[in-house]
JSON list of C-alpha atoms in Angstrom, two decimals:
[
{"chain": "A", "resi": 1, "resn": "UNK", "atom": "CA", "xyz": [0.00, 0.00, 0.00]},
{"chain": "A", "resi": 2, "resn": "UNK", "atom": "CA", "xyz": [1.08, 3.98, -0.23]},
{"chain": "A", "resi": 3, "resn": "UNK", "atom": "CA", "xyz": [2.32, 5.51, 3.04]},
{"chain": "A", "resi": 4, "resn": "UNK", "atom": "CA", "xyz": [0.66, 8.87, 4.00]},
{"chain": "A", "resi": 5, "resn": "UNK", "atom": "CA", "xyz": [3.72, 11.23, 5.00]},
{"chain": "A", "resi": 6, "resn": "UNK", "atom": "CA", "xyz": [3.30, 15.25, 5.40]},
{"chain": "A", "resi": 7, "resn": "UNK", "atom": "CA", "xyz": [6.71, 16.75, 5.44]},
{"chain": "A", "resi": 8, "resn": "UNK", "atom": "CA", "xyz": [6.66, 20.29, 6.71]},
{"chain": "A", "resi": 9, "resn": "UNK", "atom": "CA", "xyz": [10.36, 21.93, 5.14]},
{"chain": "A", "resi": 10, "resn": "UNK", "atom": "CA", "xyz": [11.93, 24.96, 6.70]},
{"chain": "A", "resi": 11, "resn": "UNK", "atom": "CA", "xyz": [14.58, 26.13, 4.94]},
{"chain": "A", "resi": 12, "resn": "UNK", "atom": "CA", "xyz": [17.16, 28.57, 6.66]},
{"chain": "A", "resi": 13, "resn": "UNK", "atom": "CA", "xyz": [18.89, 29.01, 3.42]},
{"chain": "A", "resi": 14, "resn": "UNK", "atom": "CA", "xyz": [17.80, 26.88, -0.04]},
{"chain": "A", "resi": 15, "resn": "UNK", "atom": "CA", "xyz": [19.08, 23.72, -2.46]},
{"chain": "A", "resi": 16, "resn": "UNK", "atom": "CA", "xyz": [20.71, 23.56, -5.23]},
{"chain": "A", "resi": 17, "resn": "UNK", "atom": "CA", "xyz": [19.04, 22.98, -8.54]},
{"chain": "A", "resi": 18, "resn": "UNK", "atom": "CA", "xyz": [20.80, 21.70, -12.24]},
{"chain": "A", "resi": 19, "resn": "UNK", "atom": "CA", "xyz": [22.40, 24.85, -13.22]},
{"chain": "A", "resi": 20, "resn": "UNK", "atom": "CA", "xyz": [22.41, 23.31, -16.74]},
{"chain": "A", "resi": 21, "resn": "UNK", "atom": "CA", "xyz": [18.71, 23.07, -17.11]},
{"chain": "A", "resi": 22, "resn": "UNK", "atom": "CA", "xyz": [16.88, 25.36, -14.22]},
{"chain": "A", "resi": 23, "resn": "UNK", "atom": "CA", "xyz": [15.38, 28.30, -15.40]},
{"chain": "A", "resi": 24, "resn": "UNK", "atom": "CA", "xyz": [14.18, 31.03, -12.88]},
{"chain": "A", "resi": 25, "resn": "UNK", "atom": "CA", "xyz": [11.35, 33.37, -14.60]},
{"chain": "A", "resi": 26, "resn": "UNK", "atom": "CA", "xyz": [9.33, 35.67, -12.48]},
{"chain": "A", "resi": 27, "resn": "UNK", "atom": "CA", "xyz": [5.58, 34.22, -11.03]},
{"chain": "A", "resi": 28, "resn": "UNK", "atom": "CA", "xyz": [2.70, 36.19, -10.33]},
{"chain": "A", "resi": 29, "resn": "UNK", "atom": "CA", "xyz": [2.14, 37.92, -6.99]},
{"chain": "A", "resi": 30, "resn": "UNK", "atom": "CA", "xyz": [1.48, 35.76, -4.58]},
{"chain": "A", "resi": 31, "resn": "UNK", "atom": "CA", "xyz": [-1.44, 35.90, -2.25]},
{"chain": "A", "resi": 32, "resn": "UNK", "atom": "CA", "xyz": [-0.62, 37.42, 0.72]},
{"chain": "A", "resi": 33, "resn": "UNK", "atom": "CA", "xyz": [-2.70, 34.41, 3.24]},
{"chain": "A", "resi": 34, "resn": "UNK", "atom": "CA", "xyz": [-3.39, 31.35, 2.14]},
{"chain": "A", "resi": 35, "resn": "UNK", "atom": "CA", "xyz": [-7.18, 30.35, 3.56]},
{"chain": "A", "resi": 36, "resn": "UNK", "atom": "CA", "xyz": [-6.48, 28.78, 7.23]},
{"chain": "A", "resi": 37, "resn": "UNK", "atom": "CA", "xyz": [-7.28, 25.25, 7.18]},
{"chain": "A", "resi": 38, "resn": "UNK", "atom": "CA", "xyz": [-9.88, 23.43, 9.02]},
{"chain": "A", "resi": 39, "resn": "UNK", "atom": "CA", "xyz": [-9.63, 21.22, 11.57]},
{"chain": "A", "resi": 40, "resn": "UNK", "atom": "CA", "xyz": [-7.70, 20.68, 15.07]},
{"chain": "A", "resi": 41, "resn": "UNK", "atom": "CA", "xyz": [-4.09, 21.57, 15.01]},
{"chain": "A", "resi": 42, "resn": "UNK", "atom": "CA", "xyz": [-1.31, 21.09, 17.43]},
{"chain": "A", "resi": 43, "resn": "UNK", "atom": "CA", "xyz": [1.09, 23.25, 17.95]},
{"chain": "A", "resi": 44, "resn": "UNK", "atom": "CA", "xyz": [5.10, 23.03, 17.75]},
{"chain": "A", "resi": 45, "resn": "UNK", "atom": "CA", "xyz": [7.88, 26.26, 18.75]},
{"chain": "A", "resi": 46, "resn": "UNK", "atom": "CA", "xyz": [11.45, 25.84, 18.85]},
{"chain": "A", "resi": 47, "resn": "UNK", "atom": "CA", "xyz": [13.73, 28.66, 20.27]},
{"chain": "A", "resi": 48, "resn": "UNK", "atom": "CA", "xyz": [16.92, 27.09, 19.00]},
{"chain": "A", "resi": 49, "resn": "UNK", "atom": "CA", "xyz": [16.15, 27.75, 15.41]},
{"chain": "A", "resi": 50, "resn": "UNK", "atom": "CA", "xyz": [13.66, 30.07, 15.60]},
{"chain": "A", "resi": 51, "resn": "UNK", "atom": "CA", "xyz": [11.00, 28.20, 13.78]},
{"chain": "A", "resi": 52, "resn": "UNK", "atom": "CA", "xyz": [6.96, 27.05, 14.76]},
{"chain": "A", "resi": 53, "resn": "UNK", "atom": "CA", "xyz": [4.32, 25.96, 13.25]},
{"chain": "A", "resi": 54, "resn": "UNK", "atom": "CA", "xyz": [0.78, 23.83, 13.58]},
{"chain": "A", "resi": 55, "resn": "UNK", "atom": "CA", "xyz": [0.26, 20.06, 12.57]},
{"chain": "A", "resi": 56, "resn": "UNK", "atom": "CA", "xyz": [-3.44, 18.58, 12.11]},
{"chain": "A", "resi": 57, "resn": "UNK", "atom": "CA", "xyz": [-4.25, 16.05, 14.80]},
{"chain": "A", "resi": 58, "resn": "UNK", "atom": "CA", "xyz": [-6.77, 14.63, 13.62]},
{"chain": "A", "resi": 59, "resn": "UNK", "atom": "CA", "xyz": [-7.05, 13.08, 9.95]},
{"chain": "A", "resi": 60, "resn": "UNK", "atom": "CA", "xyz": [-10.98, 12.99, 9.54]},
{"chain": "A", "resi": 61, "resn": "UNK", "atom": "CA", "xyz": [-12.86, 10.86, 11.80]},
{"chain": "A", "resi": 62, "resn": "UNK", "atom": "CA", "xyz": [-9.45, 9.76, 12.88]},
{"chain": "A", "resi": 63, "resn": "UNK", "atom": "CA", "xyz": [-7.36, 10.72, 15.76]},
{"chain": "A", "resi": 64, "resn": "UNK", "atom": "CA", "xyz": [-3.74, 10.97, 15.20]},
{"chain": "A", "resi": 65, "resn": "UNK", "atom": "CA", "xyz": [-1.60, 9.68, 18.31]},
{"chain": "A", "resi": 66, "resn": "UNK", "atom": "CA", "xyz": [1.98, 10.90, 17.37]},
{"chain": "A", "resi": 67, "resn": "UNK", "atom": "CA", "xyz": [5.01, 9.83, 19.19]},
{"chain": "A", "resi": 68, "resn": "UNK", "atom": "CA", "xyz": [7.99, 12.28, 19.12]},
{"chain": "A", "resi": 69, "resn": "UNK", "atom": "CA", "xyz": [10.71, 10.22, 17.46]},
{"chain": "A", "resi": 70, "resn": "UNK", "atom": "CA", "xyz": [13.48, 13.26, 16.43]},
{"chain": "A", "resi": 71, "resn": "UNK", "atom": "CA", "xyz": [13.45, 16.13, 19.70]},
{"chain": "A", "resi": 72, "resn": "UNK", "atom": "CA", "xyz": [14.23, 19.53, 18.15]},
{"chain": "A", "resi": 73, "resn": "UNK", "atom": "CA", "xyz": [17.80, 20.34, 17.61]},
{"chain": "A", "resi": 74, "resn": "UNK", "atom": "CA", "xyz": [20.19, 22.27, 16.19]},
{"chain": "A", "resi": 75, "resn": "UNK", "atom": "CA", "xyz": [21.34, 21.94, 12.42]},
{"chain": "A", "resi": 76, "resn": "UNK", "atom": "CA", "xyz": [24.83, 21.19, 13.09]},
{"chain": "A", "resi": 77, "resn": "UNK", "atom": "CA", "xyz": [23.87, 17.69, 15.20]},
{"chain": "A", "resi": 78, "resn": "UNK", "atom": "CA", "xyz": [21.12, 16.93, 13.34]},
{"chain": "A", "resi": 79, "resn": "UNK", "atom": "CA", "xyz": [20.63, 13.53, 11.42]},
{"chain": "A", "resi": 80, "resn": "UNK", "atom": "CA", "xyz": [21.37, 13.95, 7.94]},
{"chain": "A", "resi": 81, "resn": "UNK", "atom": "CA", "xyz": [18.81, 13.18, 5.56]},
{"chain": "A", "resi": 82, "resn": "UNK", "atom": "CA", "xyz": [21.68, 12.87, 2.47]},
{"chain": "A", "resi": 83, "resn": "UNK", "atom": "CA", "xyz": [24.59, 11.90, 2.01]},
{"chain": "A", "resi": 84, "resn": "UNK", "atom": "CA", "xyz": [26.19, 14.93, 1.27]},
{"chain": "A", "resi": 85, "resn": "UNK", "atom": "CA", "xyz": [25.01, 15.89, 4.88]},
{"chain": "A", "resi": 86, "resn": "UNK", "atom": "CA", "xyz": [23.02, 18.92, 3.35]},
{"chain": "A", "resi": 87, "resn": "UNK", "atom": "CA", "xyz": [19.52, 18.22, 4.20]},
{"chain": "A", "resi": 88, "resn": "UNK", "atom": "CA", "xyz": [19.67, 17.32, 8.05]},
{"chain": "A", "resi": 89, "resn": "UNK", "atom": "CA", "xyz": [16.00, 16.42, 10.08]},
{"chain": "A", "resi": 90, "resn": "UNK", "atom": "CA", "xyz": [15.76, 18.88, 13.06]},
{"chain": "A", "resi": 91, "resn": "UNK", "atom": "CA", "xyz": [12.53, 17.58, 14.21]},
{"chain": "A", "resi": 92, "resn": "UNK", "atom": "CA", "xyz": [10.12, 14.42, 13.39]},
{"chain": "A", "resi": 93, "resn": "UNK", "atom": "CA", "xyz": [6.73, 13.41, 15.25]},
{"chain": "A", "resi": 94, "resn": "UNK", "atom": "CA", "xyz": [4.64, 10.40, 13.75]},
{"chain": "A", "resi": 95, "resn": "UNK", "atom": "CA", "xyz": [1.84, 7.79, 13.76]},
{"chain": "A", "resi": 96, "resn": "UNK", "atom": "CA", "xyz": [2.74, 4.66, 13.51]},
{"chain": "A", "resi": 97, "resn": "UNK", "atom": "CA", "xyz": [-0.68, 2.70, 13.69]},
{"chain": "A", "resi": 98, "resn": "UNK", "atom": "CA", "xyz": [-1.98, 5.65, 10.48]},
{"chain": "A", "resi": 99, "resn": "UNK", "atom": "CA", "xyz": [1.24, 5.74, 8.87]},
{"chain": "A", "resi": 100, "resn": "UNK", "atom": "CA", "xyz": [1.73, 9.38, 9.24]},
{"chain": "A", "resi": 101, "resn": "UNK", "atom": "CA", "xyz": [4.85, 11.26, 9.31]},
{"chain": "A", "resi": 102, "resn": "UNK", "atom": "CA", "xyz": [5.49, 15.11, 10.31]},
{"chain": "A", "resi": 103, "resn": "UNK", "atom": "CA", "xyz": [9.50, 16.54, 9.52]},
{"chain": "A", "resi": 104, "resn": "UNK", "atom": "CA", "xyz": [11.07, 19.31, 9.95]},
{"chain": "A", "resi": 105, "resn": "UNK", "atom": "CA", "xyz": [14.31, 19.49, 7.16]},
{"chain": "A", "resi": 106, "resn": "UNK", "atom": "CA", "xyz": [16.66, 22.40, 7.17]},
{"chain": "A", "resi": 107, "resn": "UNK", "atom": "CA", "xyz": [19.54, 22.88, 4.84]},
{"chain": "A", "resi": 108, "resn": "UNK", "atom": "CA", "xyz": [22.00, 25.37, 3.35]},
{"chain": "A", "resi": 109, "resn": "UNK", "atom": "CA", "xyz": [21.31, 28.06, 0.13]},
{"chain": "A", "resi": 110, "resn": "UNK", "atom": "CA", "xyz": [22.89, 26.10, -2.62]},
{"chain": "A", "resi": 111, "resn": "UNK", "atom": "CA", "xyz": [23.33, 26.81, -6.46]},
{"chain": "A", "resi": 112, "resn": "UNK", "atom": "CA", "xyz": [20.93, 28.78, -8.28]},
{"chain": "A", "resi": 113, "resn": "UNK", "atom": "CA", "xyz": [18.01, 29.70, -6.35]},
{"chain": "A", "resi": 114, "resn": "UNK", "atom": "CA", "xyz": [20.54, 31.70, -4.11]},
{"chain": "A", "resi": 115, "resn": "UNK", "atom": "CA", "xyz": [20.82, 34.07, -7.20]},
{"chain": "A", "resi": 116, "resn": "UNK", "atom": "CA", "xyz": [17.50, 35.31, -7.10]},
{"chain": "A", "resi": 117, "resn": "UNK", "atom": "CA", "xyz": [15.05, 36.55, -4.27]},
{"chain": "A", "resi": 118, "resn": "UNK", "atom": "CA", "xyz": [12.53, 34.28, -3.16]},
{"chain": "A", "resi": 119, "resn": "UNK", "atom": "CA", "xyz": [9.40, 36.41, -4.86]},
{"chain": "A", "resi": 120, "resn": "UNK", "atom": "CA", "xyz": [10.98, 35.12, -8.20]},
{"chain": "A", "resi": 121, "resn": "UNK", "atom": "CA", "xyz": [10.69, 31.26, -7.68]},
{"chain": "A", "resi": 122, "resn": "UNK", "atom": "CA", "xyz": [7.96, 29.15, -8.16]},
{"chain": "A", "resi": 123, "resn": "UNK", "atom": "CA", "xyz": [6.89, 25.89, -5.99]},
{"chain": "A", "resi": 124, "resn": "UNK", "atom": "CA", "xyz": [7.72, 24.22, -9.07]},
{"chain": "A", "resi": 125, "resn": "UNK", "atom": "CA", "xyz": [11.26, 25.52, -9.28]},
{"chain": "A", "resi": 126, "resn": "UNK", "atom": "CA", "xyz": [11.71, 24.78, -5.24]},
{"chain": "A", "resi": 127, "resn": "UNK", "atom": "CA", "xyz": [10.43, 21.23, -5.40]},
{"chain": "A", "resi": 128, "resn": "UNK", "atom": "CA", "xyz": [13.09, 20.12, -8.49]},
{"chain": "A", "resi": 129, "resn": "UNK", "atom": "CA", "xyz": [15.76, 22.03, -6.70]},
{"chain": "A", "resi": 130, "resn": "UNK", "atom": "CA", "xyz": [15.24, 20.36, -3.26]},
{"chain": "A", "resi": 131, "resn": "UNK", "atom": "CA", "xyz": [14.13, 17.35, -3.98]},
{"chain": "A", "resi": 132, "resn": "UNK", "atom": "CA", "xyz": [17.33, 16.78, -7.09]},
{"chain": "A", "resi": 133, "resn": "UNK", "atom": "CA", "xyz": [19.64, 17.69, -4.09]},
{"chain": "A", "resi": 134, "resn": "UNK", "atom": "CA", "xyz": [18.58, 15.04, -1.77]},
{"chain": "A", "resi": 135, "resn": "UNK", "atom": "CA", "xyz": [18.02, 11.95, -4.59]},
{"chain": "A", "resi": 136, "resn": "UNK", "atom": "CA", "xyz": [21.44, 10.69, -4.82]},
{"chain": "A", "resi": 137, "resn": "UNK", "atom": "CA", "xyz": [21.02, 9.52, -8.37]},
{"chain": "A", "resi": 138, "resn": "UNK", "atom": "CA", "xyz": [22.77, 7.98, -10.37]},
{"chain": "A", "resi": 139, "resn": "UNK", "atom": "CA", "xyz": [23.22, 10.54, -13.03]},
{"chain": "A", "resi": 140, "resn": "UNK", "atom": "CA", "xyz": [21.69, 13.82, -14.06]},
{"chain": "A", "resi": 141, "resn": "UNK", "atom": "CA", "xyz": [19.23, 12.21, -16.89]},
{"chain": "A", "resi": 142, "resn": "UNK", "atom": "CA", "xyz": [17.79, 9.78, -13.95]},
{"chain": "A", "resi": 143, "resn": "UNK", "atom": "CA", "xyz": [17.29, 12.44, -11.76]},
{"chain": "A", "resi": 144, "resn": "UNK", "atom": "CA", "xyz": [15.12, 14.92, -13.91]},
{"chain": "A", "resi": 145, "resn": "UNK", "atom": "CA", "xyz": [12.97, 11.55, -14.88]},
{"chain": "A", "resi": 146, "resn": "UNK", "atom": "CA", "xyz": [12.36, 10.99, -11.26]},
{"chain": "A", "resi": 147, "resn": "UNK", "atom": "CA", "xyz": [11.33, 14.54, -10.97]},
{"chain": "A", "resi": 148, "resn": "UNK", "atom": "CA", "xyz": [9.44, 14.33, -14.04]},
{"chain": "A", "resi": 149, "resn": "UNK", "atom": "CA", "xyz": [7.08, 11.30, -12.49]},
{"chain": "A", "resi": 150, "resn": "UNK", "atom": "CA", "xyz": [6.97, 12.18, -9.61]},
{"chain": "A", "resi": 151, "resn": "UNK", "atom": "CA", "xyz": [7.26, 15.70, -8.23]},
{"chain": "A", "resi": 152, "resn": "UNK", "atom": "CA", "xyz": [4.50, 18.37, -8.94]},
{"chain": "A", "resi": 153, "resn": "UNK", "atom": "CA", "xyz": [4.51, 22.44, -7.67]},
{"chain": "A", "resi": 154, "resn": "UNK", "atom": "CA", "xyz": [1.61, 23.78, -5.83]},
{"chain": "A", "resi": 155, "resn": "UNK", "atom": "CA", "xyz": [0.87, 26.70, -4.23]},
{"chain": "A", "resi": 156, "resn": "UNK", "atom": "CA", "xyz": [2.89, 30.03, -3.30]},
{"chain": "A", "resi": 157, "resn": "UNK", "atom": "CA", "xyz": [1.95, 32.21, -0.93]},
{"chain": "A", "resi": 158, "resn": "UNK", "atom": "CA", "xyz": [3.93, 35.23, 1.31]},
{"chain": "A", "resi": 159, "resn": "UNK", "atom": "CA", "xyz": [2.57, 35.49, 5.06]},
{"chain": "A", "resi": 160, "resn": "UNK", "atom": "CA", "xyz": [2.15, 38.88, 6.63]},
{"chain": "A", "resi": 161, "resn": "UNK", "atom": "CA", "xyz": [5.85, 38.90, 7.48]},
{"chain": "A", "resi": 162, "resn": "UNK", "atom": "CA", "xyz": [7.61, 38.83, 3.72]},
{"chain": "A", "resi": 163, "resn": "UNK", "atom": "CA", "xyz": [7.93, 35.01, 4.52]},
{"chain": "A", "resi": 164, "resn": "UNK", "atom": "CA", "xyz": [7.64, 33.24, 1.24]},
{"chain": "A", "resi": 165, "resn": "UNK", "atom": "CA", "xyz": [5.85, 29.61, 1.24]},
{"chain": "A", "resi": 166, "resn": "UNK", "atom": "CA", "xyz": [5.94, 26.80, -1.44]},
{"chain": "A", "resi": 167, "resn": "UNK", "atom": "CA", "xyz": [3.77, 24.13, -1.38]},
{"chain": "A", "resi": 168, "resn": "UNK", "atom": "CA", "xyz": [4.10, 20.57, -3.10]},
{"chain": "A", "resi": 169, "resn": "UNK", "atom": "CA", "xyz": [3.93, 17.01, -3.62]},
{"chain": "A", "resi": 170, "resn": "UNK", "atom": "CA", "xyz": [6.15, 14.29, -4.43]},
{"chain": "A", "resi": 171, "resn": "UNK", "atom": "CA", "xyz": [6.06, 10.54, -4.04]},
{"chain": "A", "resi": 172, "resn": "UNK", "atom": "CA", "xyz": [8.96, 8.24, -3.04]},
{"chain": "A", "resi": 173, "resn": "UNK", "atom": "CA", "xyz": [8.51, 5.27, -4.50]},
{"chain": "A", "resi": 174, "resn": "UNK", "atom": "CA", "xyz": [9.36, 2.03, -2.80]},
{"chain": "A", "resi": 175, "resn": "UNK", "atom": "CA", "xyz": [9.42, -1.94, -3.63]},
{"chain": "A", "resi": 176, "resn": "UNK", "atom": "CA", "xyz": [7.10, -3.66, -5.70]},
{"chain": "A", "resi": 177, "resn": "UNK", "atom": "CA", "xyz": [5.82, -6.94, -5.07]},
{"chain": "A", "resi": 178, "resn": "UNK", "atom": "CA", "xyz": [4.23, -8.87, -8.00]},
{"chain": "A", "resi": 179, "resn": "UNK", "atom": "CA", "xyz": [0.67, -8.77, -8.84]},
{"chain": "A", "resi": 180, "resn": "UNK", "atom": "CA", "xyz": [0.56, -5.60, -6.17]},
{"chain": "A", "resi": 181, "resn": "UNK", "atom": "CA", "xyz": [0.39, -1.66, -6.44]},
{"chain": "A", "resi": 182, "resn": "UNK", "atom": "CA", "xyz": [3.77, -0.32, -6.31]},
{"chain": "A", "resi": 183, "resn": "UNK", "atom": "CA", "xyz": [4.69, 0.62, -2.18]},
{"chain": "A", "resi": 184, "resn": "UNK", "atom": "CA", "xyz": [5.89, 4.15, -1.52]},
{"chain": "A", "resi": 185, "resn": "UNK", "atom": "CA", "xyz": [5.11, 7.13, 0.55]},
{"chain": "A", "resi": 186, "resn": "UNK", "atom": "CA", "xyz": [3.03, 10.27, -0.63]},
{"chain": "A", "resi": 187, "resn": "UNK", "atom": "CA", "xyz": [4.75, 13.72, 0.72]},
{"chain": "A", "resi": 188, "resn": "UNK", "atom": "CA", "xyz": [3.18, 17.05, 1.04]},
{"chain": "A", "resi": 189, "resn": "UNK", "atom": "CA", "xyz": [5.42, 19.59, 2.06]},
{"chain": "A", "resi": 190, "resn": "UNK", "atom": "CA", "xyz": [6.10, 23.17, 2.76]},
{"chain": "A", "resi": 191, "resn": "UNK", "atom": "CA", "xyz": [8.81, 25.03, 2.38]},
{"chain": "A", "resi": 192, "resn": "UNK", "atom": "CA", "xyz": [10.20, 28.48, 4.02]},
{"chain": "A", "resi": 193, "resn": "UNK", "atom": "CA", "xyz": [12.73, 30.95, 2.47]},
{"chain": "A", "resi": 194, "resn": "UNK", "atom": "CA", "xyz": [14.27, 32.47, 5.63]},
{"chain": "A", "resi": 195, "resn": "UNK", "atom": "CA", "xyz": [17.65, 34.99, 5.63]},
{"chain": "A", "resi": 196, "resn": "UNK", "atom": "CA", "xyz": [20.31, 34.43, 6.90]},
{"chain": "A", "resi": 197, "resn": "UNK", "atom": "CA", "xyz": [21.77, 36.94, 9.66]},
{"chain": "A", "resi": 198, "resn": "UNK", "atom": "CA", "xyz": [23.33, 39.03, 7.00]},
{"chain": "A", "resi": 199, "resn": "UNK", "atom": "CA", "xyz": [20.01, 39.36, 5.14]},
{"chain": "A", "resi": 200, "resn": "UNK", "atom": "CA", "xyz": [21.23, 37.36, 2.19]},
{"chain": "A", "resi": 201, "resn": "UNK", "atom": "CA", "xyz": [19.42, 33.81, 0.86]}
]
């Protein structure tokens, strides 16, 4: 069966995309507020990084019991989440009996969404750039097929702040067993541009 994973990103800095083949073209104006979602939300605040944010606690009918199985930390003694020890997990909660999975990621500004200001990316743009970073392929050409199948933009949005917000989805797929749907886990995730001290991305 498919896993049901939410990924919540917060990025202190951003990835790196292919500098061969990304191309960064201005999007419309974001909304300023996305709608707020319904439902009952728990609620998350770490002072170390300076990051918070809600997490639904209830999936319908259902009633998520979530285990803390990553206690906030710091970046530097974080897990990694690659292995070139980019992406690190600063925080993790999850369901085991529902399958259900919320992260925290954080890692550096790499490559070429560090050349332009957040206002100019799109979800689309964010997704390939993150998500490229932390597959590991094998080469270039298998990467942007995985990305192809299996990563799609969403929404953009800048909070009352300046804080620019990309949603999206991507699936990770896992092993197939004959006669079966493939296994793998569905991700929706969110990602944050923040500055860095000195202002820059």
């Amino acid at each position: 069966g498919t896993t049901g994973v939410l990924a919540g990103m917060l990025m202190t800095q951003q990835a790196r995309a292919d500098e061969e083949s990304a191309v960064i073209a201005p999007e419309e104006s974001a909304p300023v507020v996305p709608a707020k979602p319904k439902g009952e939300f728990g609620y998350l605040r770490d002072p170390i990084l300076s990051y918070s944010y809600k997490y639904p606690i209830k999936a319908g009918n259902v009633d998520l019991k979530l285990t803390v199985s990553r206690k906030p930390e710091k970046y530097s003694s974080a897990a990694p989440l690659s292995s070139n020890f980019r992406h690190r997990i600063v925080n993790q909660m999850l369901d085991y009996n529902n399958v259900v999975v919320y992260a925290m990621y954080v890692c550096p500004a790499i490559g070429i969404l560090k050349r332009f200001p957040p206002s100019d990316w799109t979800s689309q743009q964010v997704a390939d750039t993150i998500l490229l970073d932390r597959l590991n392929a094998k080469s270039i050409e298998e990467g942007r097929r995985y990305l192809e199948e299996n990563v799609e933009g969403g929404a953009k949005y800048q909070d009352e702040d300046g804080t620019f917000y990309f949603q999206y989805e991507h699936l990770e797929p896992g092993k197939i067993s004959k006669g079966m749907e493939p296994e793998g886990r569905h991700n929706l995730a969110v990602t944050a541009a923040r500055p860095r001290q000195d202002g820059a991305f």
